[in-house]
Short mmCIF file of C-alpha atoms in Angstrom, two decimals:
data_model
loop_
_atom_site.label_atom_id
_atom_site.label_comp_id
_atom_site.label_asym_id
_atom_site.label_seq_id
_atom_site.Cartn_x
_atom_site.Cartn_y
_atom_site.Cartn_z
CA MET A 27 15.06 -11.54 -1.71
CA GLU A 28 16.74 -14.72 -2.93
CA GLN A 29 14.41 -16.72 -0.68
CA CYS A 30 11.37 -15.00 -2.20
CA ALA A 31 12.68 -15.63 -5.72
CA SER A 32 13.19 -19.32 -4.92
CA VAL A 33 9.60 -19.71 -3.71
CA GLU A 34 8.32 -17.68 -6.66
CA ARG A 35 10.00 -20.08 -9.09
CA GLU A 36 8.19 -23.01 -7.51
CA VAL A 37 4.88 -21.14 -7.65
CA ASP A 38 5.45 -20.34 -11.34
CA LYS A 39 6.01 -24.05 -12.03
CA VAL A 40 2.73 -24.93 -10.31
CA LEU A 41 0.82 -22.25 -12.22
CA GLN A 42 2.28 -23.47 -15.51
CA LYS A 43 1.28 -27.05 -14.68
CA PHE A 44 -2.25 -25.90 -13.79
CA LEU A 45 -2.51 -24.09 -17.11
CA THR A 46 -1.19 -27.05 -19.11
CA TYR A 47 -3.37 -29.51 -17.21
CA GLY A 48 -6.48 -27.38 -17.73
CA GLN A 49 -5.90 -27.15 -21.48
CA HIS A 50 -5.11 -30.88 -21.80
CA CYS A 51 -8.10 -31.85 -19.64
CA GLU A 52 -10.49 -29.71 -21.68
CA GLN A 53 -9.18 -31.06 -24.98
CA SER A 54 -9.30 -34.72 -23.84
CA LEU A 55 -12.85 -34.44 -22.52
CA GLU A 56 -14.06 -32.71 -25.70
CA GLU A 57 -12.56 -35.48 -27.87
CA LEU A 58 -14.10 -38.11 -25.60
CA LEU A 59 -17.53 -36.47 -25.70
CA HIS A 60 -17.36 -36.24 -29.48
CA TYR A 61 -16.40 -39.94 -29.74
CA VAL A 62 -19.18 -41.02 -27.37
CA GLY A 63 -21.66 -38.83 -29.24
CA GLN A 64 -20.84 -40.54 -32.54
CA LEU A 65 -21.19 -43.98 -30.96
CA ARG A 66 -24.52 -43.01 -29.43
CA ALA A 67 -25.80 -41.85 -32.82
CA GLU A 68 -24.82 -45.19 -34.42
CA LEU A 69 -26.53 -47.16 -31.64
CA ALA A 70 -29.68 -45.04 -31.99
CA SER A 71 -29.71 -45.61 -35.75
CA ALA A 72 -29.37 -49.38 -35.29
CA ALA A 73 -32.18 -49.42 -32.74
CA LEU A 74 -34.53 -47.57 -35.09
CA GLN A 75 -33.88 -50.05 -37.85
CA GLY A 76 -34.56 -52.92 -35.47
CA THR A 77 -31.34 -54.69 -36.38
CA PRO A 78 -29.48 -56.66 -33.72
CA LEU A 79 -26.22 -55.27 -32.31
CA SER A 80 -23.45 -56.17 -34.74
CA ALA A 81 -20.04 -57.49 -33.73
CA THR A 82 -18.47 -54.29 -35.04
CA LEU A 83 -20.60 -52.08 -32.80
CA SER A 84 -19.88 -54.35 -29.82
CA LEU A 85 -16.15 -53.97 -30.48
CA VAL A 86 -16.50 -50.20 -30.84
CA MET A 87 -18.42 -50.04 -27.51
CA SER A 88 -15.67 -52.03 -25.77
CA GLN A 89 -13.03 -49.72 -27.23
CA CYS A 90 -15.05 -46.68 -26.13
CA CYS A 91 -15.29 -47.95 -22.54
CA ARG A 92 -11.57 -48.69 -22.51
CA LYS A 93 -10.81 -45.23 -23.89
CA ILE A 94 -12.99 -43.56 -21.24
CA LYS A 95 -11.25 -45.53 -18.49
CA ASP A 96 -7.75 -44.73 -19.82
CA THR A 97 -8.56 -41.02 -20.19
CA VAL A 98 -9.94 -40.73 -16.66
CA GLN A 99 -6.92 -42.58 -15.22
CA LYS A 100 -4.54 -40.33 -17.16
CA LEU A 101 -6.26 -37.17 -15.93
CA ALA A 102 -6.25 -38.47 -12.33
CA SER A 103 -2.54 -39.28 -12.60
CA ASP A 104 -1.75 -35.80 -13.94
CA HIS A 105 -3.81 -34.29 -11.12
CA LYS A 106 -1.71 -36.18 -8.55
CA ASP A 107 1.43 -34.72 -10.12
CA ILE A 108 0.01 -31.24 -9.55
CA HIS A 109 -0.57 -32.10 -5.87
CA SER A 110 3.10 -33.04 -5.53
CA SER A 111 4.10 -29.73 -7.16
CA VAL A 112 1.91 -27.81 -4.71
CA SER A 113 3.52 -29.65 -1.80
CA ARG A 114 6.94 -28.64 -3.13
CA VAL A 115 5.88 -24.99 -2.79
CA GLY A 116 5.20 -25.58 0.90
CA LYS A 117 8.56 -27.29 1.32
CA ALA A 118 10.26 -24.37 -0.45
CA ILE A 119 8.60 -21.95 1.98
CA ASP A 120 9.69 -24.03 4.98
CA ARG A 121 13.20 -24.31 3.56
CA ASN A 122 13.65 -20.60 2.84
CA PHE A 123 11.77 -18.97 5.70
CA ASP A 124 11.74 -19.35 9.47
CA SER A 125 8.38 -20.81 10.46
CA GLU A 126 8.77 -19.53 14.03
CA ILE A 127 8.64 -15.82 13.22
CA CYS A 128 6.55 -15.11 16.31
CA GLY A 129 9.44 -16.40 18.43
CA VAL A 130 11.79 -13.68 17.15
CA VAL A 131 10.61 -11.42 19.98
CA SER A 132 9.93 -12.50 23.54
CA ASP A 133 6.28 -12.34 24.62
CA ALA A 134 7.34 -10.23 27.60
CA VAL A 135 8.15 -7.34 25.24
CA TRP A 136 4.52 -6.96 24.09
CA ASP A 137 1.25 -6.33 25.86
CA SER A 138 -1.29 -9.06 26.56
CA ARG A 139 -2.55 -11.23 23.71
CA GLU A 140 -6.00 -9.62 23.90
CA LYS A 141 -4.43 -6.17 23.58
CA GLN A 142 -2.32 -7.32 20.62
CA GLN A 143 -5.38 -8.75 18.88
CA GLN A 144 -7.35 -5.53 19.40
CA ILE A 145 -4.52 -3.35 18.05
CA LEU A 146 -4.08 -5.60 15.00
CA GLN A 147 -7.82 -5.65 14.26
CA MET A 148 -7.97 -1.86 14.53
CA ALA A 149 -4.99 -1.50 12.17
CA ILE A 150 -6.65 -3.81 9.62
CA VAL A 151 -9.96 -1.92 9.85
CA GLU A 152 -8.21 1.43 9.37
CA HIS A 153 -6.33 0.02 6.37
CA LEU A 154 -9.57 -1.24 4.81
CA TYR A 155 -11.29 2.11 5.33
CA GLN A 156 -8.33 3.95 3.82
CA GLN A 157 -8.30 1.65 0.77
CA GLY A 158 -12.00 2.25 0.19
CA MET A 159 -13.11 -1.29 1.11
CA LEU A 160 -15.84 -0.03 3.40
CA GLY A 161 -18.05 -3.14 3.21
CA VAL A 162 -15.19 -5.44 4.19
CA ALA A 163 -14.27 -3.14 7.08
CA GLU A 164 -17.85 -3.12 8.39
CA GLU A 165 -18.04 -6.91 8.15
CA LEU A 166 -14.77 -7.27 10.09
CA CYS A 167 -16.04 -4.90 12.78
CA GLN A 168 -19.19 -7.01 13.21
CA GLU A 169 -17.40 -10.36 13.28
CA SER A 170 -14.65 -9.19 15.65
CA THR A 171 -17.09 -7.20 17.85
CA LEU A 172 -14.80 -4.20 17.38
CA ASN A 173 -16.53 -0.95 18.29
CA VAL A 174 -15.54 1.81 15.84
CA ASP A 175 -16.93 5.30 16.41
CA LEU A 176 -18.63 7.17 13.58
CA ASP A 177 -16.18 10.05 14.14
CA PHE A 178 -13.36 7.66 13.23
CA LYS A 179 -15.12 6.46 10.07
CA GLN A 180 -16.30 9.84 8.80
CA PRO A 181 -12.97 11.16 7.40
CA PHE A 182 -12.41 7.91 5.48
CA LEU A 183 -15.97 7.90 4.13
CA GLU A 184 -15.63 11.47 2.88
CA LEU A 185 -12.17 10.83 1.44
CA ASN A 186 -13.28 7.76 -0.50
CA ARG A 187 -16.48 9.42 -1.74
CA ILE A 188 -14.47 12.25 -3.30
CA LEU A 189 -11.78 9.92 -4.68
CA GLU A 190 -14.43 7.75 -6.35
CA ALA A 191 -15.84 10.86 -8.01
CA LEU A 192 -12.36 11.88 -9.21
CA HIS A 193 -11.78 8.42 -10.68
CA GLU A 194 -14.99 8.96 -12.66
CA GLN A 195 -13.63 12.41 -13.70
CA ASP A 196 -16.23 14.23 -11.62
CA LEU A 197 -14.59 17.34 -10.10
CA GLY A 198 -17.68 18.63 -8.28
CA PRO A 199 -17.24 16.98 -4.84
CA ALA A 200 -13.49 17.71 -4.76
CA LEU A 201 -13.99 21.38 -5.68
CA GLU A 202 -16.72 21.74 -3.07
CA TRP A 203 -14.44 20.23 -0.43
CA ALA A 204 -11.45 22.38 -1.46
CA VAL A 205 -13.49 25.61 -1.33
CA SER A 206 -14.89 24.78 2.11
CA HIS A 207 -11.35 24.10 3.41
CA ARG A 208 -9.65 26.91 1.47
CA GLN A 209 -8.08 28.68 4.45
CA ARG A 210 -6.60 25.55 5.98
CA LEU A 211 -5.25 24.44 2.59
CA LEU A 212 -3.55 27.83 2.18
CA GLU A 213 -1.89 27.35 5.57
CA LEU A 214 -0.45 24.09 4.20
CA ASN A 215 0.76 25.89 1.04
CA SER A 216 -1.46 23.53 -0.94
CA SER A 217 -2.20 24.14 -4.62
CA LEU A 218 -5.08 21.63 -4.66
CA GLU A 219 -7.86 24.14 -5.36
CA PHE A 220 -5.94 25.73 -8.22
CA LYS A 221 -5.19 22.34 -9.79
CA LEU A 222 -8.88 21.40 -9.60
CA HIS A 223 -9.92 24.65 -11.30
CA ARG A 224 -7.18 24.16 -13.89
CA LEU A 225 -8.42 20.63 -14.66
CA HIS A 226 -11.99 21.88 -15.03
CA PHE A 227 -10.76 24.61 -17.39
CA ILE A 228 -8.86 22.00 -19.45
CA ARG A 229 -12.04 19.91 -19.72
CA LEU A 230 -13.81 22.94 -21.14
CA LEU A 231 -10.97 23.42 -23.64
CA ALA A 232 -11.33 19.79 -24.71
CA GLY A 233 -14.93 20.61 -25.67
CA GLY A 234 -13.69 22.64 -28.66
CA PRO A 235 -14.72 26.10 -29.92
CA GLU A 236 -18.27 25.61 -28.64
CA LYS A 237 -16.94 25.83 -25.06
CA GLN A 238 -14.68 28.86 -25.65
CA LEU A 239 -16.99 31.44 -24.06
CA GLU A 240 -17.67 29.17 -21.08
CA ALA A 241 -13.92 28.61 -20.65
CA LEU A 242 -13.23 32.37 -20.74
CA SER A 243 -15.95 32.92 -18.15
CA TYR A 244 -14.56 30.17 -15.92
CA ALA A 245 -11.07 31.68 -16.11
CA ARG A 246 -12.20 34.22 -13.50
CA HIS A 247 -11.67 31.47 -10.89
CA PHE A 248 -7.91 31.83 -11.47
CA GLN A 249 -7.79 35.38 -10.10
CA PRO A 250 -6.97 34.42 -6.44
CA PHE A 251 -4.10 32.24 -7.69
CA ALA A 252 -2.56 34.69 -10.18
CA ARG A 253 0.40 35.60 -7.96
CA LEU A 254 1.55 32.04 -7.25
CA HIS A 255 0.60 30.35 -10.54
CA GLN A 256 1.06 33.13 -13.08
CA ARG A 257 3.08 31.04 -15.55
CA GLU A 258 0.55 28.15 -15.59
CA ILE A 259 -2.36 30.55 -16.06
CA GLN A 260 -0.56 32.19 -18.99
CA VAL A 261 -0.11 28.79 -20.64
CA MET A 262 -3.80 28.01 -20.33
CA MET A 263 -4.81 31.41 -21.70
CA GLY A 264 -2.41 30.98 -24.61
CA SER A 265 -4.00 27.67 -25.53
CA LEU A 266 -7.21 29.49 -26.45
CA VAL A 267 -5.50 30.71 -29.64
CA TYR A 268 -5.36 27.12 -30.95
CA LEU A 269 -8.85 26.15 -29.85
CA ARG A 270 -10.38 26.36 -33.35
CA LEU A 271 -7.48 24.41 -34.90
CA GLY A 272 -7.61 21.72 -32.21
CA LEU A 273 -5.42 21.48 -29.11
CA GLU A 274 -4.41 17.93 -30.06
CA LYS A 275 -2.19 19.26 -32.87
CA SER A 276 -0.95 22.37 -31.04
CA PRO A 277 2.03 23.10 -28.76
CA TYR A 278 -0.47 22.85 -25.88
CA CYS A 279 -1.41 19.21 -26.50
CA HIS A 280 0.16 18.26 -23.15
CA LEU A 281 -2.81 19.90 -21.42
CA LEU A 282 -5.03 17.04 -22.61
CA ASP A 283 -2.80 14.33 -21.11
CA ASN A 284 -4.78 11.87 -18.96
CA SER A 285 -1.94 11.86 -16.41
CA HIS A 286 -3.47 15.04 -14.94
CA TRP A 287 -6.28 12.93 -13.44
CA ALA A 288 -3.84 10.58 -11.69
CA GLU A 289 -1.90 13.62 -10.44
CA ILE A 290 -5.00 15.31 -9.02
CA CYS A 291 -5.96 12.09 -7.18
CA GLU A 292 -2.50 11.92 -5.59
CA THR A 293 -2.56 15.63 -4.70
CA PHE A 294 -6.02 15.40 -3.15
CA THR A 295 -5.11 12.27 -1.14
CA ARG A 296 -1.91 13.84 0.19
CA ASP A 297 -3.42 17.22 1.11
CA ALA A 298 -6.69 15.83 2.46
CA CYS A 299 -4.87 13.31 4.66
CA SER A 300 -2.60 16.07 5.95
CA LEU A 301 -5.60 18.27 6.68
CA LEU A 302 -7.57 15.49 8.41
CA GLY A 303 -4.59 14.29 10.44
CA LEU A 304 -4.31 10.99 8.56
CA SER A 305 -1.27 9.33 7.07
CA VAL A 306 -1.14 9.01 3.27
CA GLU A 307 -0.12 5.37 3.63
CA SER A 308 -1.99 3.21 6.12
CA PRO A 309 -0.04 2.32 9.29
CA LEU A 310 -0.61 -1.36 8.50
CA SER A 311 1.10 -1.17 5.08
CA VAL A 312 3.99 0.88 6.51
CA SER A 313 4.43 -1.57 9.40
CA PHE A 314 4.33 -4.53 7.04
CA ALA A 315 6.92 -3.02 4.69
CA SER A 316 9.17 -2.08 7.61
CA GLY A 317 8.78 -5.55 9.10
CA CYS A 318 9.88 -7.18 5.85
CA VAL A 319 13.09 -5.15 6.01
CA ALA A 320 13.70 -5.59 9.74
CA LEU A 321 12.73 -9.25 10.15
CA PRO A 322 15.92 -10.83 8.73
CA VAL A 323 18.02 -8.65 11.03
CA LEU A 324 15.88 -9.50 14.06
CA MET A 325 16.16 -13.21 13.26
CA ASN A 326 19.96 -12.90 13.20
CA ILE A 327 19.84 -11.07 16.54
CA LYS A 328 17.72 -13.84 18.00
CA ALA A 329 20.21 -16.47 16.84
CA VAL A 330 23.14 -14.56 18.38
CA ILE A 331 21.27 -14.01 21.69
CA GLU A 332 20.42 -17.72 21.94
CA GLN A 333 23.96 -18.75 21.00
CA ARG A 334 25.56 -16.51 23.64
CA GLN A 335 22.83 -17.24 26.21
CA CYS A 336 22.16 -13.59 27.00
CA THR A 337 18.36 -13.56 26.86
CA GLY A 338 18.04 -10.46 29.06
CA VAL A 339 19.58 -8.15 26.47
CA TRP A 340 16.28 -7.30 24.79
CA SER A 341 13.54 -6.55 27.29
CA HIS A 342 12.43 -2.97 26.52
CA LYS A 343 9.16 -2.31 24.74
CA ASP A 344 10.12 1.01 23.17
CA GLU A 345 13.43 0.17 21.50
CA LEU A 346 15.33 -2.54 19.62
CA PRO A 347 18.69 -3.94 20.79
CA ILE A 348 20.42 -2.50 17.70
CA GLU A 349 19.65 0.13 15.08
CA ILE A 350 17.97 -1.17 11.90
CA GLU A 351 18.20 0.92 8.73
CA LEU A 352 14.77 1.11 7.06
CA GLY A 353 15.62 3.76 4.47
CA MET A 354 14.64 7.41 4.09
CA LYS A 355 11.05 6.50 3.19
CA CYS A 356 10.44 5.32 6.75
CA TRP A 357 11.91 8.38 8.47
CA TYR A 358 8.92 9.93 10.22
CA HIS A 359 10.50 11.45 13.35
CA SER A 360 13.64 13.40 14.07
CA VAL A 361 16.13 11.60 16.31
CA PHE A 362 19.05 12.80 18.40
CA ALA A 363 22.01 10.72 19.53
CA CYS A 364 23.96 11.98 22.53
CA PRO A 365 27.53 12.85 21.42
CA ILE A 366 28.87 11.93 24.86
CA LEU A 367 27.25 8.54 25.56
CA ARG A 368 26.68 7.67 21.88
CA GLN A 369 23.10 6.69 22.66
CA GLN A 370 19.83 7.72 21.06
CA THR A 371 17.72 9.86 23.36
CA SER A 372 14.28 8.75 24.51
CA ASP A 373 11.39 9.95 26.67
CA SER A 374 13.17 8.77 29.79
CA ASN A 375 16.51 10.22 28.64
CA PRO A 376 15.62 13.37 26.64
CA PRO A 377 18.04 15.81 24.98
CA ILE A 378 19.02 18.81 27.16
CA LYS A 379 20.19 22.18 25.78
CA LEU A 380 22.88 23.87 27.87
CA ILE A 381 23.25 27.64 28.30
CA CYS A 382 26.15 27.66 25.84
CA GLY A 383 23.93 26.08 23.17
CA HIS A 384 25.41 22.59 23.12
CA VAL A 385 23.02 19.65 23.46
CA ILE A 386 23.62 16.44 25.38
CA SER A 387 21.40 13.77 26.92
CA ARG A 388 20.09 13.98 30.48
CA ASP A 389 22.08 10.90 31.49
CA ALA A 390 25.27 12.53 30.19
CA LEU A 391 24.42 15.73 32.08
CA ASN A 392 24.02 13.80 35.34
CA LYS A 393 27.36 12.06 34.83
CA LEU A 394 29.18 15.37 34.16
CA ILE A 395 27.97 17.11 37.35
CA ASN A 396 30.88 17.76 39.73
CA GLY A 397 30.41 19.59 42.98
CA GLY A 398 27.01 20.91 41.99
CA LYS A 399 28.45 22.49 38.83
CA LEU A 400 28.46 21.40 35.24
CA LYS A 401 31.27 22.10 32.80
CA CYS A 402 30.28 21.82 29.15
CA PRO A 403 32.27 19.01 27.47
CA TYR A 404 32.67 21.15 24.30
CA CYS A 405 33.49 24.60 25.68
CA PRO A 406 34.94 26.01 28.94
CA MET A 407 31.63 27.44 30.18
CA GLU A 408 30.55 26.37 33.67
CA GLN A 409 26.89 26.48 34.55
CA ASN A 410 24.21 25.30 36.94
CA PRO A 411 22.80 21.89 35.85
CA ALA A 412 19.27 23.18 36.61
CA ASP A 413 19.65 25.78 33.85
CA GLY A 414 19.56 23.07 31.17
CA LYS A 415 16.35 22.98 29.18
CA ARG A 416 14.75 19.97 27.61
CA ILE A 417 14.29 20.32 23.85
CA ILE A 418 11.88 18.52 21.54
CA PHE A 419 12.71 18.06 17.86
#
């Protein structure tokens, strides 16, 4: 982070110089235009009177030309200083970051360049769709000749259509979607539909006493959720007592907090993505964030490998030469490390559950076979190696 802070300081200096230069340039040009305008008025007045050009006006014109020349030269000189500041930003980037990031990993680890480009373009398109930048995504598809099926686009189109409506405080599309997917949302233990009905009820409460009857009528929508959300329903019903006095000055004023709209957008995004088989965060943003954490470690590994001349250490596509801690946020899959070989299991070396219940890797199982029998390394039970069952976390 120190490298980023160093570059950021240089960028801040450039931005400050741009701001100062812009203000100075605008002020200088305005003063110059005002001065030239006055001189032009004097010359026009002299011409109308038919008097010859006086020595004073000639001197003023010479001074004006000199002032214009000096001002332009000063502005050009200040502009050159800004160019040097911009170049210092580039030097700071080169000084603090490795320009050969692509060389951190051998090309043999990845697929062909065409395959890499296609995967990257697809990740960018998916990110743009997920962020709601549909026009940009379509333009990229056309320019890159990337063929994206309508079935791939449809979930993102529907998701963004409903989110746009929620941002405009329109609950209709979201409620319609939640009702049509009610059973699947219940299987996910989602409270999305209840929260949407609650927010609609709160909007009716915000309408004052005139909306009281409509709010009471709408409260019937809470009946299917009474068992799981009894306390919240009681709070909303209790708020009706203060409706004539104004909820803003009542103990229920928290119901009118605008944070409920941000919360419902987050809840809808999370539950809808789970229902549609999409990730809440785009794979591109997750990969970028993980790469920022892992890159310094990988660069150190590269330096060590080159120093010790052991280039064949890292040649597998599905694993890194060492474990890199990315934090709990990036834990998406369960992992199992064999207690015998101290290695993380993989598709080619899966975890095997023995009859006694202990779990080891397949490679460890093969190493422990003696005379066609296997003795568990943790208990005295002997068993047939074929009785081991592969487990999936």
